[in-house]
XYZ file of C-alpha atoms in Angstrom:
714
model
C 104.922 85.963 115.169
C 104.269 82.710 116.953
C 103.341 82.217 120.579
C 103.456 79.132 122.764
C 99.693 78.786 122.339
C 100.177 78.657 118.570
C 102.805 75.928 118.697
C 102.025 73.222 116.200
C 101.373 69.627 117.151
C 104.715 68.660 115.593
C 106.539 71.266 117.696
C 104.643 70.099 120.769
C 105.817 66.530 120.249
C 109.407 67.660 119.773
C 109.231 69.691 122.972
C 107.721 66.741 124.811
C 110.527 64.462 123.654
C 113.172 67.018 124.556
C 111.768 67.261 128.073
C 113.513 64.002 128.883
C 110.660 61.564 128.998
C 107.514 61.312 131.031
C 104.034 59.957 130.568
C 102.535 60.852 127.208
C 98.963 59.744 126.624
C 97.483 59.762 123.166
C 93.718 59.572 123.414
C 91.193 59.165 120.661
C 88.829 62.095 120.147
C 86.769 60.267 117.563
C 85.668 57.436 119.806
C 84.410 58.093 123.323
C 84.973 54.461 124.266
C 88.559 54.376 123.024
C 91.111 54.133 125.826
C 94.231 56.270 126.094
C 97.387 54.482 124.989
C 100.765 54.994 126.631
C 103.395 56.033 124.120
C 107.022 56.862 124.779
C 108.633 60.238 124.222
C 110.805 58.604 121.610
C 107.848 57.290 119.650
C 106.064 60.637 119.876
C 109.119 62.435 118.530
C 109.313 59.943 115.688
C 105.682 60.658 114.867
C 104.890 56.973 114.575
C 101.880 57.072 116.889
C 98.819 58.723 115.411
C 96.155 59.662 117.912
C 93.801 62.579 118.108
C 95.389 64.508 120.938
C 98.136 64.191 123.516
C 98.058 64.560 127.244
C 101.575 64.826 128.633
C 102.831 64.701 132.178
C 106.407 65.849 132.199
C 109.036 65.175 134.827
C 108.728 68.875 135.692
C 105.131 68.220 136.845
C 103.677 70.231 133.969
C 100.538 68.701 132.478
C 99.842 69.722 128.888
C 96.761 69.118 126.783
C 96.379 69.924 123.103
C 92.916 71.430 122.565
C 91.725 70.899 118.982
C 88.644 73.112 118.795
C 88.961 76.743 117.692
C 88.672 79.220 120.559
C 86.369 82.154 119.738
C 85.690 83.334 123.263
C 83.429 80.470 124.316
C 86.061 79.249 126.795
C 86.715 75.819 125.302
C 90.470 76.226 125.741
C 89.865 76.457 129.485
C 87.013 73.956 129.826
C 88.756 71.064 128.059
C 91.812 70.964 130.346
C 89.590 71.452 133.392
C 87.810 68.180 132.617
C 91.100 66.305 132.224
C 92.573 67.918 135.326
C 89.521 66.973 137.387
C 89.767 63.271 136.634
C 93.539 63.435 137.000
C 93.379 65.196 140.376
C 95.920 67.621 138.977
C 97.155 70.829 140.482
C 95.487 73.387 138.206
C 98.499 75.691 138.547
C 100.550 73.070 136.723
C 98.173 72.648 133.769
C 98.988 74.213 130.390
C 96.972 74.212 127.199
C 98.230 74.206 123.612
C 95.969 75.086 120.682
C 95.867 72.175 118.260
C 96.023 72.806 114.552
C 94.002 71.053 111.880
C 94.679 67.325 111.701
C 91.789 65.221 110.472
C 93.773 62.007 110.915
C 93.740 62.375 114.688
C 90.973 64.856 115.469
C 87.238 64.715 114.882
C 84.888 67.677 114.784
C 87.487 70.448 114.808
C 84.638 72.903 114.584
C 83.401 75.739 116.737
C 79.701 76.027 116.059
C 76.429 74.630 117.289
C 77.565 74.717 120.934
C 78.735 71.144 120.501
C 82.386 70.949 121.546
C 81.951 70.016 125.205
C 79.060 67.559 124.639
C 81.188 65.842 121.990
C 84.363 65.548 124.061
C 83.119 65.203 127.663
C 83.559 61.425 128.014
C 86.779 61.356 126.000
C 88.430 63.961 128.202
C 87.337 62.307 131.415
C 88.674 58.913 130.354
C 92.006 60.432 129.390
C 92.443 62.022 132.809
C 91.173 59.005 134.738
C 93.469 56.602 132.904
C 96.513 58.768 133.538
C 95.637 58.952 137.222
C 95.272 55.146 137.390
C 98.727 54.596 135.886
C 100.351 57.062 138.260
C 98.746 55.356 141.255
C 99.901 51.933 140.015
C 103.443 53.222 139.574
C 103.532 54.689 143.078
C 102.055 51.575 144.680
C 104.593 49.344 142.963
C 107.472 51.536 144.116
C 106.224 51.578 147.697
C 105.240 47.888 147.665
C 101.753 48.698 148.894
C 98.272 47.923 147.481
C 97.103 50.504 144.963
C 93.801 50.636 146.826
C 95.610 52.264 149.769
C 96.817 55.153 147.606
C 94.970 58.376 146.919
C 95.613 61.387 144.705
C 95.449 65.093 145.373
C 96.833 68.223 143.710
C 99.203 66.436 141.376
C 100.508 63.939 143.904
C 99.964 60.297 144.839
C 99.644 59.816 148.601
C 99.985 56.787 150.878
C 98.497 58.121 154.058
C 99.305 55.023 156.120
C 103.031 55.544 155.692
C 102.937 59.279 155.076
C 104.672 58.884 151.721
C 103.919 61.014 148.673
C 105.291 61.482 145.174
C 104.503 64.112 142.585
C 103.127 63.140 139.202
C 106.344 64.347 137.622
C 108.402 61.995 139.798
C 106.156 59.090 138.800
C 105.783 59.888 135.093
C 108.668 57.740 133.824
C 107.621 54.666 135.795
C 103.973 55.127 134.847
C 104.862 55.283 131.154
C 106.145 51.676 131.324
C 102.877 50.226 132.658
C 100.124 48.553 130.673
C 97.045 50.642 130.067
C 93.968 48.986 131.650
C 90.907 48.071 129.646
C 88.668 50.235 131.787
C 88.986 52.718 134.610
C 86.252 54.151 136.823
C 85.366 57.811 136.473
C 84.779 60.089 139.412
C 81.371 60.455 140.945
C 80.145 63.977 140.251
C 79.795 64.621 143.993
C 83.578 64.248 144.301
C 84.415 66.945 141.746
C 86.844 69.504 143.132
C 87.589 71.607 140.056
C 84.577 71.191 137.785
C 81.863 73.623 138.822
C 84.335 76.123 140.256
C 85.211 79.506 138.765
C 88.477 79.338 136.829
C 90.076 82.181 134.921
C 90.346 81.786 131.175
C 93.783 80.409 130.327
C 94.389 83.244 127.833
C 93.308 86.102 130.121
C 96.804 87.290 130.971
C 98.008 87.188 127.378
C 94.898 89.021 126.175
C 95.185 91.700 128.863
C 98.891 92.244 128.181
C 98.507 92.362 124.417
C 100.309 89.168 123.507
C 99.907 88.106 119.853
C 97.100 85.554 120.015
C 94.647 86.597 117.331
C 94.667 86.347 113.574
C 95.261 90.080 113.219
C 98.373 89.655 115.386
C 99.945 87.045 113.117
C 102.981 88.210 111.188
C 105.393 86.373 108.947
C 108.634 88.036 107.873
C 108.393 89.000 104.213
C 104.635 88.621 103.901
C 102.536 91.077 101.921
C 99.216 92.645 102.891
C 96.105 92.695 100.754
C 92.838 94.549 100.962
C 90.032 93.653 98.600
C 87.389 95.649 96.817
C 84.210 93.639 96.444
C 81.073 94.826 94.622
C 79.473 97.615 96.624
C 76.004 96.201 96.064
C 74.606 92.678 96.055
C 73.550 91.902 92.496
C 76.522 93.578 90.768
C 79.454 91.887 89.061
C 82.857 93.156 88.046
C 83.057 94.501 84.468
C 86.408 96.292 84.282
C 89.123 97.831 86.434
C 91.779 100.453 85.873
C 94.439 100.100 88.556
C 97.158 102.384 87.146
C 96.765 105.033 89.855
C 96.764 102.433 92.623
C 99.857 100.662 91.289
C 101.748 103.957 91.246
C 101.238 104.594 94.948
C 104.000 103.954 97.518
C 104.407 100.400 98.820
C 102.044 98.804 96.290
C 103.367 95.563 94.832
C 100.483 94.495 92.609
C 96.765 94.732 91.889
C 95.106 91.450 90.923
C 91.576 90.427 90.025
C 89.806 87.147 90.667
C 86.177 86.080 90.487
C 84.246 89.232 91.452
C 86.996 90.977 93.413
C 89.974 93.281 93.030
C 92.864 92.921 95.486
C 95.436 95.591 96.189
C 98.664 94.016 97.450
C 101.438 95.886 99.215
C 103.785 96.280 102.128
C 101.414 97.668 104.783
C 97.720 97.785 105.558
C 97.630 101.576 105.367
C 99.260 101.648 101.936
C 96.897 99.087 100.419
C 93.884 100.739 102.036
C 94.744 104.128 100.539
C 95.523 102.603 97.155
C 92.158 100.875 97.044
C 90.480 104.273 97.227
C 91.853 105.287 93.808
C 90.810 102.138 91.927
C 88.613 102.879 88.934
C 86.126 99.994 88.802
C 83.105 99.521 86.591
C 80.357 97.057 87.512
C 77.365 95.647 85.694
C 74.097 94.261 86.992
C 73.636 90.490 87.177
C 70.707 90.234 89.625
C 67.989 92.420 91.124
C 69.322 95.251 93.271
C 66.923 94.862 96.171
C 65.876 97.372 98.800
C 64.293 96.828 102.199
C 61.003 98.137 100.828
C 61.097 95.296 98.284
C 61.541 92.787 101.073
C 58.518 94.118 102.954
C 56.389 93.607 99.853
C 57.836 90.135 99.223
C 57.108 89.052 102.788
C 53.471 90.056 102.528
C 53.015 88.249 99.216
C 54.654 85.008 100.332
C 52.781 84.873 103.630
C 49.640 84.495 101.498
C 51.246 82.138 98.985
C 49.612 78.780 98.306
C 53.045 77.304 97.625
C 54.650 76.425 100.935
C 56.678 73.534 102.267
C 54.841 71.723 105.057
C 57.254 71.082 107.918
C 54.848 69.466 110.390
C 51.152 68.728 110.475
C 49.119 67.109 113.254
C 45.368 66.605 113.466
C 42.656 68.496 111.605
C 43.802 72.111 111.609
C 40.957 73.442 109.461
C 38.347 71.974 111.796
C 40.065 73.374 114.875
C 39.956 76.909 113.501
C 36.440 76.505 112.103
C 35.135 75.468 115.515
C 37.214 77.928 117.540
C 35.517 80.328 119.953
C 38.400 82.749 119.543
C 41.246 83.056 117.006
C 44.418 85.021 117.708
C 46.605 86.089 114.797
C 49.896 88.014 114.801
C 52.878 88.666 112.559
C 56.495 89.302 113.546
C 59.404 90.505 111.438
C 63.162 90.786 111.873
C 65.817 92.450 109.704
C 69.125 91.259 108.350
C 71.945 91.472 110.885
C 75.718 91.553 110.402
C 77.838 89.408 112.719
C 80.216 92.276 113.567
C 82.801 90.370 115.628
C 85.349 92.606 117.333
C 88.085 91.188 115.105
C 87.208 91.710 111.417
C 87.830 88.912 108.910
C 91.474 88.220 108.131
C 93.646 85.314 107.024
C 97.196 84.439 105.953
C 98.004 82.157 103.032
C 101.197 81.047 101.371
C 100.498 79.021 98.243
C 103.588 77.204 96.975
C 104.010 74.557 94.315
C 104.634 71.896 96.968
C 101.929 72.911 99.446
C 99.910 75.611 101.135
C 100.236 77.174 104.577
C 97.108 78.734 106.063
C 97.060 80.655 109.358
C 94.229 82.546 110.958
C 90.873 82.644 112.742
C 88.435 80.079 111.385
C 85.596 78.193 113.035
C 85.864 75.459 110.392
C 89.529 74.732 109.607
C 88.787 71.568 107.634
C 86.353 73.441 105.423
C 89.028 76.083 104.828
C 91.534 73.433 103.775
C 89.047 71.605 101.541
C 88.053 74.782 99.700
C 91.672 75.846 99.206
C 92.536 72.385 97.902
C 89.807 72.751 95.259
C 91.067 76.197 94.315
C 94.741 75.350 94.043
C 94.595 71.738 92.925
C 97.030 70.921 95.719
C 96.101 67.779 97.722
C 94.586 68.458 101.128
C 97.344 66.498 102.876
C 99.823 69.109 101.639
C 97.836 71.988 103.137
C 98.365 72.978 106.771
C 95.967 75.087 108.822
C 97.175 76.818 111.968
C 94.301 78.043 114.127
C 94.680 81.335 115.966
C 92.469 82.600 118.744
C 89.498 84.478 117.317
C 88.075 87.820 118.337
C 84.502 86.612 118.008
C 82.746 84.653 115.326
C 78.996 84.266 116.003
C 78.805 81.991 112.951
C 80.552 84.351 110.503
C 83.786 82.386 110.608
C 82.005 79.168 109.722
C 82.366 80.417 106.140
C 85.644 80.160 104.244
C 85.301 83.085 101.828
C 87.982 85.175 103.533
C 90.338 82.164 103.581
C 89.748 81.652 99.866
C 90.525 85.295 99.210
C 93.915 84.951 100.869
C 94.662 81.801 98.880
C 93.568 83.447 95.621
C 95.829 86.455 96.157
C 98.798 84.371 97.280
C 98.446 82.104 94.264
C 98.261 85.040 91.853
C 101.153 86.978 93.398
C 103.278 83.899 94.223
C 103.937 85.357 97.669
C 102.835 84.924 101.293
C 99.864 87.233 101.787
C 97.650 88.332 104.636
C 94.189 89.568 103.660
C 92.586 92.047 106.060
C 89.026 93.338 106.012
C 88.179 96.789 107.359
C 85.169 97.239 109.630
C 83.231 98.566 106.647
C 84.211 95.508 104.602
C 83.103 93.293 107.451
C 79.697 94.908 107.827
C 78.847 95.356 104.145
C 80.398 92.204 102.692
C 77.936 89.680 104.141
C 77.237 87.065 105.368
C 74.113 88.158 107.277
C 71.435 86.733 109.501
C 68.458 86.190 107.161
C 65.544 88.589 107.322
C 62.377 86.667 108.257
C 58.661 87.271 108.779
C 56.373 84.929 110.717
C 52.601 84.616 110.828
C 51.088 82.852 113.842
C 47.509 81.793 114.423
C 45.972 80.088 117.458
C 42.488 78.633 117.995
C 40.934 78.647 121.484
C 37.893 76.698 122.658
C 35.329 77.852 125.209
C 37.581 76.730 128.079
C 40.512 78.779 126.852
C 42.373 75.690 125.677
C 44.561 76.054 122.574
C 43.099 73.540 120.135
C 44.807 74.773 116.971
C 48.154 76.345 116.072
C 49.547 77.575 112.769
C 52.932 79.058 111.908
C 54.228 80.150 108.550
C 57.783 81.373 108.204
C 59.005 83.344 105.200
C 62.740 83.866 105.024
C 65.213 85.456 102.624
C 67.891 82.843 101.853
C 66.979 81.220 105.149
C 66.418 77.597 104.183
C 63.831 76.401 106.687
C 63.073 79.412 108.945
C 61.154 77.269 111.446
C 62.001 74.648 114.045
C 58.912 72.554 113.547
C 59.584 70.090 116.352
C 60.215 72.649 119.088
C 57.624 73.545 121.746
C 54.642 73.973 121.432
C 54.685 71.165 118.838
C 53.525 68.013 120.566
C 51.352 70.018 122.934
C 48.633 71.092 120.460
C 46.366 68.493 118.842
C 45.890 70.361 115.582
C 49.037 72.021 114.297
C 50.446 73.183 110.967
C 53.929 74.604 110.472
C 55.108 75.464 106.965
C 57.599 77.764 105.292
C 58.479 79.659 102.122
C 61.990 80.712 101.097
C 62.819 83.676 98.883
C 66.122 83.579 96.989
C 68.116 86.786 96.909
C 71.575 87.965 95.827
C 72.185 89.072 99.414
C 74.385 86.490 101.096
C 73.187 84.990 104.370
C 74.461 82.397 106.804
C 74.364 81.155 110.402
C 74.138 83.889 113.032
C 74.456 83.034 116.720
C 71.706 80.485 117.522
C 70.660 80.222 113.854
C 66.939 80.692 113.154
C 66.009 80.407 116.839
C 67.609 83.787 117.579
C 64.443 85.400 116.192
C 61.990 82.500 116.053
C 62.102 82.149 119.846
C 61.197 85.813 120.252
C 58.269 85.502 117.878
C 56.961 82.205 119.279
C 57.259 83.200 122.908
C 55.760 86.640 122.337
C 52.834 85.060 120.528
C 52.273 82.494 123.295
C 51.930 85.385 125.727
C 49.241 86.877 123.491
C 47.423 83.564 123.422
C 47.694 83.171 127.199
C 46.206 86.627 127.696
C 43.361 85.870 125.271
C 42.705 82.655 127.211
C 42.669 84.572 130.498
C 45.610 82.590 131.872
C 48.909 83.378 133.533
C 51.745 83.049 130.948
C 53.798 80.670 133.096
C 50.814 78.521 134.033
C 49.738 78.468 130.389
C 53.086 77.040 129.261
C 53.185 74.510 132.078
C 49.700 73.299 131.145
C 50.778 72.835 127.527
C 53.793 70.828 128.640
C 51.605 68.657 130.837
C 49.396 68.050 127.798
C 52.484 67.018 125.804
C 53.425 64.629 128.599
C 50.053 62.948 129.074
C 48.528 63.085 125.589
C 51.185 64.111 123.057
C 50.133 65.177 119.580
C 52.695 63.396 117.465
C 56.311 62.977 118.492
C 57.729 65.160 121.261
C 61.379 65.888 120.500
C 62.228 68.051 123.504
C 62.670 66.989 127.121
C 59.520 68.001 128.974
C 61.028 67.578 132.436
C 64.031 69.754 131.638
C 61.847 72.494 130.203
C 59.512 72.397 133.187
C 62.474 72.602 135.566
C 63.827 75.846 134.078
C 60.344 77.362 133.937
C 59.777 76.669 137.624
C 63.271 77.820 138.581
C 62.949 81.107 136.690
C 59.532 81.747 138.228
C 60.873 80.993 141.695
C 64.044 83.090 141.442
C 62.208 86.058 139.913
C 59.392 85.861 142.452
C 57.068 85.739 139.448
C 53.997 87.919 139.704
C 54.693 89.059 143.246
C 56.942 92.110 142.859
C 55.209 95.434 143.336
C 56.015 98.066 140.746
C 57.895 95.553 138.573
C 56.450 94.422 135.247
C 57.617 90.928 134.327
C 57.749 89.139 130.993
C 58.379 85.433 130.536
C 60.091 83.331 127.868
C 61.494 79.805 127.616
C 63.325 78.018 124.828
C 65.152 74.843 123.895
C 68.144 75.005 121.560
C 71.517 73.313 121.193
C 70.514 70.557 123.636
C 69.925 73.045 126.472
C 66.923 74.745 128.103
C 66.763 78.367 129.211
C 63.883 80.289 130.797
C 64.070 84.035 131.336
C 62.084 86.707 133.104
C 62.528 90.287 131.955
C 61.784 92.975 134.547
C 60.730 96.491 133.588
C 59.968 99.429 135.853
C 58.418 102.750 134.927
C 60.650 105.741 135.685
C 59.463 109.284 134.947
C 56.686 107.833 132.848
C 59.021 105.686 130.720
C 59.491 101.896 130.906
C 63.088 100.894 131.690
C 64.539 97.376 131.489
C 66.239 96.717 134.827
C 66.857 93.016 135.169
C 66.737 89.635 133.452
C 66.516 86.465 135.519
C 67.803 83.402 133.656
C 67.346 79.757 134.626
C 69.624 77.457 132.652
C 69.769 73.694 132.233
C 72.971 72.893 130.371
C 73.818 69.802 132.391
C 76.969 69.822 134.506
C 78.584 73.264 134.582
C 82.319 72.885 134.000
C 83.648 76.391 134.574
C 81.251 78.454 136.682
C 82.882 81.741 135.717
C 82.959 80.993 132.011
C 79.410 79.648 132.074
C 78.049 82.734 133.812
C 79.688 84.953 131.221
C 78.304 82.857 128.365
C 74.773 83.239 129.712
C 75.131 86.927 130.501
C 76.733 87.602 127.143
C 73.978 85.678 125.363
C 71.266 87.644 127.153
C 72.909 90.997 126.420
C 73.457 89.992 122.783
C 69.843 88.878 122.467
C 68.405 91.962 124.159
C 70.710 94.369 122.316
C 69.959 93.084 118.846
C 66.248 92.763 119.546
C 66.084 96.373 120.639
C 68.574 98.080 118.320
C 70.162 95.893 115.608
C 69.076 96.770 112.061
C 70.689 96.393 108.642
C 68.707 97.809 105.729
C 69.344 97.943 101.984
C 68.922 100.450 99.182
C 69.419 99.126 95.646
C 71.410 96.140 96.882
C 73.733 98.191 99.075
C 73.696 98.120 102.896
C 72.723 101.461 104.400
C 74.857 100.838 107.491
C 78.610 100.345 107.110
C 80.036 100.947 110.591
C 78.970 101.330 114.205
C 78.101 105.001 113.722
C 75.106 103.745 111.743
C 74.570 100.266 113.136
C 73.241 100.582 116.683
C 74.567 98.322 119.431
C 73.360 98.191 123.015
C 75.225 100.670 125.238
C 76.689 100.103 128.665
C 74.017 102.114 130.464
C 71.297 100.123 128.682
C 72.517 96.711 129.791
C 70.301 95.178 132.485
C 71.466 93.166 135.438
C 71.463 89.478 134.520
C 70.767 87.097 137.398
C 71.769 83.543 136.416
C 70.739 80.262 138.041
C 71.816 76.807 136.864
C 69.805 73.622 137.227
C 71.877 71.026 139.058
C 70.722 67.733 137.554
C 74.051 65.929 137.098
C 73.561 65.074 133.435
C 76.443 65.346 130.961
C 77.053 68.884 129.699
C 74.964 70.205 126.821
C 75.442 73.385 124.752
C 75.926 76.811 126.296
C 77.449 79.187 123.729
C 74.094 79.945 122.097
C 71.038 78.818 124.156
C 70.798 81.925 126.362
C 70.263 84.252 123.399
C 66.969 83.020 121.839
C 64.624 83.597 124.822
C 65.959 87.061 125.658
C 64.014 89.173 123.159
C 60.616 87.785 124.139
C 61.263 88.072 127.886
C 61.941 91.776 127.368
C 59.114 92.361 124.865
C 56.602 90.648 127.136
C 57.781 92.738 130.092
C 57.395 95.950 128.081
C 53.866 94.867 127.222
C 53.023 94.398 130.889
C 54.229 97.945 131.546
C 52.662 99.652 128.510
C 50.016 97.338 127.004
C 51.806 97.809 123.673
C 52.870 94.640 121.798
C 56.288 94.713 120.140
C 56.108 92.554 117.043
C 58.991 93.863 114.959
C 62.706 94.037 115.545
C 64.476 96.223 116.256
C 62.103 97.509 118.889
C 63.278 101.095 118.419
C 61.745 101.037 114.919
C 58.470 99.450 115.992
C 55.653 101.956 116.089
C 54.531 100.602 119.452
C 57.988 101.156 120.962
C 58.275 104.644 119.518
C 55.206 105.537 121.507
C 56.692 104.391 124.808
C 60.433 105.003 124.514
């Protein structure tokens, strides 16, 4: 079932042409300096103009923008048109957004991940709106025989205040489409923004609230089949044999097929294939170690002492710094695997034909999906279409294409259109997880309480590099060593919201509080002094913006009234990730002898805030996600099999446990930086440091509820 938001680019162009003309601007997403080009409705319909997106102004005054990036709840489908509408001086009520589908000939970076969509497209979007506005003004001025400089724009109209004349953009669209596009147009001064920075409702809110079919699970194609897949129940097993006779005999079952390490039951409804899967008789054999969480604890301890490590950064003479130290502080921190658990489980539709492939569903990386399916089927990528639906969460899980490949496999084998659906249990036990990691930190202090040496070793399971060696406090300590060791496991891992930094920030910032206490210094003052050291006498290259980090530290301290609230125990944390800077203060009070998290104050520097409402929710959601997983999230294994398979066993934060989140944005006027992920990393440490202030118990392991120190205070 298709919706207007799922209309393809081809359908959009046909609709635009059928509207009877107007101003259609194709603007290049791959080149921020490329100017929009005026193209006629006729040429758009013919498909002879190939640009990366289309801004249309119809004679009905409706302004439409095709948004290419997948929408997973980060608000990009609202933010993109807001930027265009601002430069255009459009009436927001007349702006519509269409989800673009995969088209690598006209789009660049059709990816949702890394909090990079707005930073990538900011200038491109502004130029598109500003150029359209310029052409409309020129058209009006020519018709009125007045200088263009005397004309202004407001709410979708061009005004000539001297004469009192005005024309709507729709009335001017035809005339504007015949003008020559200028080489350059001025952009608005940020102080003149009317829409950017305001709170705007998400463009899909109404359709979500009223249950319109927006998501991958909503997609339906007449005649399609459903498939549910049995994967090995433990990591390290492979398929040996399958007897599907009982399943094939059940009502509604069309076929049972095997591929790679999976068995797919295909039928006419999700319930029928789910029930049939339960009677499959499958035999597995071992192909790798069936690991348990106890094994991982042992492995971590061994590798932390290993002499084989990859050096990520080294400054100064670390051995001398620790040899001469008056005091050495040493701590270890550990985090478990975590599932992504988006509200919408994995699902995808595929129809593999001899002449091409149709793919429809929720993916953060549509081009990757197409590329992988092309390899599987042998069908050229240009004959594979990918329609992107709205996604009920991703958190990095939908960067992978395994669920897309499953749909393509089953469709190819059954020669039918097929939709693969994962259950919640499939989603939680089928990977791909946040890697489990353990860190060891060491700091050397001199007689003045100055940190003269710093060491960090990260050991991760399928984590790649589990450190961020150039993040603070690198550059602020003369003698520094950061290295890492990776352990390869059959358990599949991948990016999880704010990859690596989601736990590293907690460990680093918790440890810095320990060091500050050992040095007899206030935690905020201690960090500011380190940053001043990095500014005046950097140790090696400094790859973070000192001024931006200092600004959020000072803002968080100011807004939280740091150190001055009676009966409130405060913990501090600050982190840089995805081009943005976030400082947080956790606030804990003791009620009936128990510490209770009441509030988190967040100071955020993400550059210009486009949608105030969406930005606030991104920060609040990131804080709650960070706090919730730090306190409760835990996925453990027994003989290669996850112990937790649904939310009755995997603990999420509950409504009554969510603190107030007080958000403050730094207004520095720089171009927008990332926001989907940066608020999560500092959250765990802000809370852990606040709990320490209240209890004098350090929390060094996640989830906190399993830490012996937390058990004694909770």
